[in-house]
Coordinates of N, CA and C in Angstrom, one line a residue:
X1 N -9.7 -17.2 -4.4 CA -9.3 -17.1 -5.8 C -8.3 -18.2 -6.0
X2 N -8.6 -19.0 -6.6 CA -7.2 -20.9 -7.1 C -7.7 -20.6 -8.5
X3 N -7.1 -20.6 -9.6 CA -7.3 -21.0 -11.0 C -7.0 -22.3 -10.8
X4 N -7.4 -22.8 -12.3 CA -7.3 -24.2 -12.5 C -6.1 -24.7 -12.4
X5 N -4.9 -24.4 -12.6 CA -4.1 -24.9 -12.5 C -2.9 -24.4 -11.2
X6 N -3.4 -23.6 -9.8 CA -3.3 -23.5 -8.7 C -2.2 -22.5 -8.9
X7 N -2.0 -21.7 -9.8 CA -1.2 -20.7 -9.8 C -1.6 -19.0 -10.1
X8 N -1.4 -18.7 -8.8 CA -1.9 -17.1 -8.7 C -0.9 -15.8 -9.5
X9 N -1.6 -14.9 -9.8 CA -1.0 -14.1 -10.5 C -0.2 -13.4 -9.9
X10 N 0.4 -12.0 -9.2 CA 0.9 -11.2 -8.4 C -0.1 -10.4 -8.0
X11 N -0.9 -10.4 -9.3 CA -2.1 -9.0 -8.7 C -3.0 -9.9 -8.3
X12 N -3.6 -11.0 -8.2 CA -4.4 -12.2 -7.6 C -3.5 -12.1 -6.0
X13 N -2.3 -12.2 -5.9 CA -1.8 -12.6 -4.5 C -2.1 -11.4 -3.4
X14 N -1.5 -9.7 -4.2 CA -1.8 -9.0 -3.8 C -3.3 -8.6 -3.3
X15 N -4.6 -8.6 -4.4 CA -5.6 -8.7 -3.7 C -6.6 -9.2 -2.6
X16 N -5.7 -10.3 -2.9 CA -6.4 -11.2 -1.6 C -5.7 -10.5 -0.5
X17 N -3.9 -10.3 -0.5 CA -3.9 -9.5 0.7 C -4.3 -8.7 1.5
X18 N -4.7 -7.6 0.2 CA -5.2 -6.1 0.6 C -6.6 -6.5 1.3
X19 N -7.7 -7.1 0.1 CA -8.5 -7.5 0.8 C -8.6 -8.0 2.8
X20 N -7.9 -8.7 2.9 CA -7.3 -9.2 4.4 C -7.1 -8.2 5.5
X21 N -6.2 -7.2 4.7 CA -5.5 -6.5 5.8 C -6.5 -5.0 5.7
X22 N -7.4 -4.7 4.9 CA -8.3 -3.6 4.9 C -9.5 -4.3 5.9
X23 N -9.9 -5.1 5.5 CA -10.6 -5.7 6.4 C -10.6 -6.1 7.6
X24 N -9.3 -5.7 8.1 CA -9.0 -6.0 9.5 C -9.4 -4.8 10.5
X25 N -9.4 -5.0 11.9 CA -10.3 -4.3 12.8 C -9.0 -3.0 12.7
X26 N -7.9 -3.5 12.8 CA -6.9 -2.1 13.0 C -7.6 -1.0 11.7
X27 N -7.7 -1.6 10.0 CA -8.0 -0.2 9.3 C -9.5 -0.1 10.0
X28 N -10.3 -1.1 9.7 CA -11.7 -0.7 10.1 C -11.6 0.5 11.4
X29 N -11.2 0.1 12.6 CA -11.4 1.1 13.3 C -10.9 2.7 13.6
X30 N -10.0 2.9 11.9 CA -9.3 3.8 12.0 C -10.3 5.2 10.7
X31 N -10.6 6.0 11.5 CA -12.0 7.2 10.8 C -10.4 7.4 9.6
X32 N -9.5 7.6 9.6 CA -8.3 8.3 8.5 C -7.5 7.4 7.4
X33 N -7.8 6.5 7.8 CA -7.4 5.6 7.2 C -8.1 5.0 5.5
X34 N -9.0 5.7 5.4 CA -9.3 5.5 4.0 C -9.1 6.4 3.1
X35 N -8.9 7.8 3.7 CA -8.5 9.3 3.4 C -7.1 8.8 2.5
X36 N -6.1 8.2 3.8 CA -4.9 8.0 3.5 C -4.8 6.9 2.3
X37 N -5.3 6.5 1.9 CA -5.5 5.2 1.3 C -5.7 5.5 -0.2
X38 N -6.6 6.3 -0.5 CA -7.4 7.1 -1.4 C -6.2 8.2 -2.5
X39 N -5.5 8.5 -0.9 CA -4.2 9.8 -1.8 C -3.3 9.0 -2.2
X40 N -2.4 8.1 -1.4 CA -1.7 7.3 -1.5 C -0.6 7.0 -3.1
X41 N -1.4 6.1 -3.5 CA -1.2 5.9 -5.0 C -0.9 7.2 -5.7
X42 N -1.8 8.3 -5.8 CA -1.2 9.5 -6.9 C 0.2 10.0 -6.1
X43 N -0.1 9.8 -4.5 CA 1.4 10.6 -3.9 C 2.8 9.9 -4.5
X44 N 2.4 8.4 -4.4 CA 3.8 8.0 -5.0 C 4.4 8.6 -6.7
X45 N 3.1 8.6 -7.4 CA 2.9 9.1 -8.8 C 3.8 10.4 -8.9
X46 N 3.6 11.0 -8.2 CA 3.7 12.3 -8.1 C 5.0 13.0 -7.5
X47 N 5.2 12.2 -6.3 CA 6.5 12.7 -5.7 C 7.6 11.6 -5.6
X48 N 7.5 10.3 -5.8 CA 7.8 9.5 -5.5 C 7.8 8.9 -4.4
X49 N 8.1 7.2 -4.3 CA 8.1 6.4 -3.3 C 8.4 6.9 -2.0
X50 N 9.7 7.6 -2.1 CA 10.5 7.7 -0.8 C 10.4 8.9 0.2
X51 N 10.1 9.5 -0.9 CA 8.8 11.2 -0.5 C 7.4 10.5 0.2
X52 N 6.9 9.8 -0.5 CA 6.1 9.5 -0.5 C 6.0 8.7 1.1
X53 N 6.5 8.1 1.5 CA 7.1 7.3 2.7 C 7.4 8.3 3.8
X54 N 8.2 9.4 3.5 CA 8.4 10.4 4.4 C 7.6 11.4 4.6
X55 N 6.9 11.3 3.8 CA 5.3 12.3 3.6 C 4.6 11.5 5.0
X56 N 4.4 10.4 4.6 CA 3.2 9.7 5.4 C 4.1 9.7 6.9
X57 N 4.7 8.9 7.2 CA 5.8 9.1 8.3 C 5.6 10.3 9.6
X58 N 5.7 11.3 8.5 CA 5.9 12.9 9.0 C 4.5 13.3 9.4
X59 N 3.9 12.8 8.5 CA 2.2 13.7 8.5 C 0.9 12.9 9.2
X60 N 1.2 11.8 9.1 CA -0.1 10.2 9.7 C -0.3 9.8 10.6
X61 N 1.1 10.1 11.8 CA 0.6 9.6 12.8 C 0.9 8.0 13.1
X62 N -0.8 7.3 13.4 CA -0.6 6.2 13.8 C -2.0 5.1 12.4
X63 N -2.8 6.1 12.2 CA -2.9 6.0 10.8 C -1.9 5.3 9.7
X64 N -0.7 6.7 9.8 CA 0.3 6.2 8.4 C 1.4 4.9 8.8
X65 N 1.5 4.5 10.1 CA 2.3 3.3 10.7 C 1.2 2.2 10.2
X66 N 0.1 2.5 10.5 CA -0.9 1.0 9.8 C -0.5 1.1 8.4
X67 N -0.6 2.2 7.7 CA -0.9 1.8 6.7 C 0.0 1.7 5.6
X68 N 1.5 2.0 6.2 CA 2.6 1.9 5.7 C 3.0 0.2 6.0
X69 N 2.5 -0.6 7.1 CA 2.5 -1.7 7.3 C 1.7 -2.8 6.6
X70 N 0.9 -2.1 6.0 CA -0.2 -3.0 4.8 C 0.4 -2.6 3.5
X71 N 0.8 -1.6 3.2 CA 1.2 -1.7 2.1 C 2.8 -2.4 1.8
X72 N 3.6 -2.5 3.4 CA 4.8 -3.3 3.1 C 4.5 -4.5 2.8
X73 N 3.4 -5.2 3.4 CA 2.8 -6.9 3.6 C 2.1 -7.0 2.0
X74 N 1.6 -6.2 1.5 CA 1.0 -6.1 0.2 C 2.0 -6.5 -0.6
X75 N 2.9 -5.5 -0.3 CA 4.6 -5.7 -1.7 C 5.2 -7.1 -0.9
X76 N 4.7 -7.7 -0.1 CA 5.7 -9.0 0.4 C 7.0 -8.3 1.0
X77 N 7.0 -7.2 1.8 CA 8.2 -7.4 2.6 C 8.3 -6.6 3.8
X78 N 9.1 -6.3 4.5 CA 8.7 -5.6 5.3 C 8.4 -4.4 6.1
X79 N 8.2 -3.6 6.8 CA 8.4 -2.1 6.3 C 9.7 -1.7 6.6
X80 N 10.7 -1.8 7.3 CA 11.9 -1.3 7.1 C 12.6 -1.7 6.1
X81 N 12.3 -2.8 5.4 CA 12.6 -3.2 4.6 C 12.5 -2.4 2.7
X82 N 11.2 -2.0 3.3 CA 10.4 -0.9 2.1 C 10.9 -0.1 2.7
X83 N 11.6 0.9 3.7 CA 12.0 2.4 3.7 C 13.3 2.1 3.4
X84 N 14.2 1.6 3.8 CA 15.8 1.1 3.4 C 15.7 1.2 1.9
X85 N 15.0 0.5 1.5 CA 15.1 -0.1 -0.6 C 15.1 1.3 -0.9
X86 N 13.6 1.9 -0.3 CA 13.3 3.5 -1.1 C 14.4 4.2 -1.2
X87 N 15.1 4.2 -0.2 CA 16.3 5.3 0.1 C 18.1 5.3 -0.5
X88 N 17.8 3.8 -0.7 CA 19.0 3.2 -1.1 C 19.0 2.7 -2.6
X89 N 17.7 2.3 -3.3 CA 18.1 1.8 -4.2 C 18.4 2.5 -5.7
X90 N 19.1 1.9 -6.7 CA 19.5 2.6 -7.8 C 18.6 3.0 -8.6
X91 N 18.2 3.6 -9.5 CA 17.3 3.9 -10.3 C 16.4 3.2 -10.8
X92 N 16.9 2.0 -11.5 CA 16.0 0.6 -11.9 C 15.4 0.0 -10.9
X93 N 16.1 -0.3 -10.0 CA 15.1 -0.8 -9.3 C 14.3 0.1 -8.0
X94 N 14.7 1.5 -8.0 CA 13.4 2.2 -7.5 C 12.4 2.7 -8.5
X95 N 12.8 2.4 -9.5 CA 11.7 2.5 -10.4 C 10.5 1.3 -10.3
X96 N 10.8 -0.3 -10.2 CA 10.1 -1.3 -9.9 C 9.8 -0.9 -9.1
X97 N 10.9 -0.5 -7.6 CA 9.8 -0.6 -6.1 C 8.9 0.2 -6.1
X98 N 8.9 1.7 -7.1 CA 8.1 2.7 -7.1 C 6.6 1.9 -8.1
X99 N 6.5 1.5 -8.8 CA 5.6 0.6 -9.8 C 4.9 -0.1 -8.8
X100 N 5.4 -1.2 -8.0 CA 5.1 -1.9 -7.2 C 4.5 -1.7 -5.9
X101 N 4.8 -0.5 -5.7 CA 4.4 0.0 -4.8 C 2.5 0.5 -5.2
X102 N 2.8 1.3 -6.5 CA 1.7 2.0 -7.3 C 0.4 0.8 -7.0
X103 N 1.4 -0.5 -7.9 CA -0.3 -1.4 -8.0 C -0.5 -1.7 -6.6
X104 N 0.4 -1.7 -5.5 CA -0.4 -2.5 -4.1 C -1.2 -1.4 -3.7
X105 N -0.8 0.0 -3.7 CA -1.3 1.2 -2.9 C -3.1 0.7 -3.5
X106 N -2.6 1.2 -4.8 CA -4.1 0.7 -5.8 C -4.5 -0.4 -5.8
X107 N -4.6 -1.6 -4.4 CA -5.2 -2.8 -4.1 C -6.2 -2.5 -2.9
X108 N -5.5 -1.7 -1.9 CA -5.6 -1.0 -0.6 C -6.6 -0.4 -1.0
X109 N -6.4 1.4 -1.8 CA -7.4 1.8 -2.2 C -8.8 1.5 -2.6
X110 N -8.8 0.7 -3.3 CA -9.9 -0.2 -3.7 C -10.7 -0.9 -2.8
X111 N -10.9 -1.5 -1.9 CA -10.9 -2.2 -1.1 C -11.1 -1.0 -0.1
X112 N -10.4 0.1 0.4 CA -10.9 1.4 1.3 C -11.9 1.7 1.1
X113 N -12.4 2.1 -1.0 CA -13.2 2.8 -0.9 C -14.5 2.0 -1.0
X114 N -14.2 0.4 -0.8 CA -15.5 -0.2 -0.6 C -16.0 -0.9 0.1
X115 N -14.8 -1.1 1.7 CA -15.6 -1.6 2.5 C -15.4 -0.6 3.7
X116 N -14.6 0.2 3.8 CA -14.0 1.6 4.4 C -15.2 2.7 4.4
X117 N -15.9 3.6 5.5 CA -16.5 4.7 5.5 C -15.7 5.4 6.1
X118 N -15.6 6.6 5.1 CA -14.3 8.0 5.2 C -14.5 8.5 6.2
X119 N -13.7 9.1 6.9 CA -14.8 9.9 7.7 C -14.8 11.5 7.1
X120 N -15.7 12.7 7.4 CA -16.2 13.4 6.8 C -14.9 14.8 7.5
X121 N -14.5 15.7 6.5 CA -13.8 16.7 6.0 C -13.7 17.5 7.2

């Protein structure tokens, strides 16, 4: 993805990420990992970021350590970096990191549900 004038969007940078890091052997070889991918996005919606972080944390395993590490690389930073902001930051700007978080989860997802086989229930 280059436009004509060699300047990428955010959601252009992001997708090529996600693209990259879904496609990597770590999600590919992971059967939970598209499950987790899939919920992801509404969980932050819903409980927020930081919930959202301790949700996966608590409940994922080695699953939610990948996939908390693709979604840090997606937002450009790093994962301790993304659990510190969640926990610490002021309203406005956990409202951006919560947003930003939303569109990369919803880059991952995308990309889960179409190069990713779920595994079954």
């Amino acid at each position: 993805i280059v436009p004509k004038n060699n300047v990428l969007t955010r959601n252009q940078v992001r997708a090529k990420i996600a693209y990259n890091l879904v496609s990597s052997p770590e999600a590919k070889g992971d059967k939970d990992y598209p499950k987790l991918a899939k919920k992801f996005p509404a969980l932050v919606h819903t409980c927020g970021l930081a919930q959202a972080i301790a949700f996966v944390r608590a409940k994922e395993g080695d699953t939610g350590t990948v996939y908390l590490n693709h979604l840090s690389s997606v937002m450009g930073r790093s994962r301790n970096d993304l659990e510190e902001r969640s926990h610490s930051a002021l309203l406005p700007e956990y409202q951006r990191l919560s947003l930003e978080a939303i569109e990369s989860a919803s880059w991952i997802k995308r990309y889960a549900e179409a190069l990713l086989k779920e595994s079954e229930p």
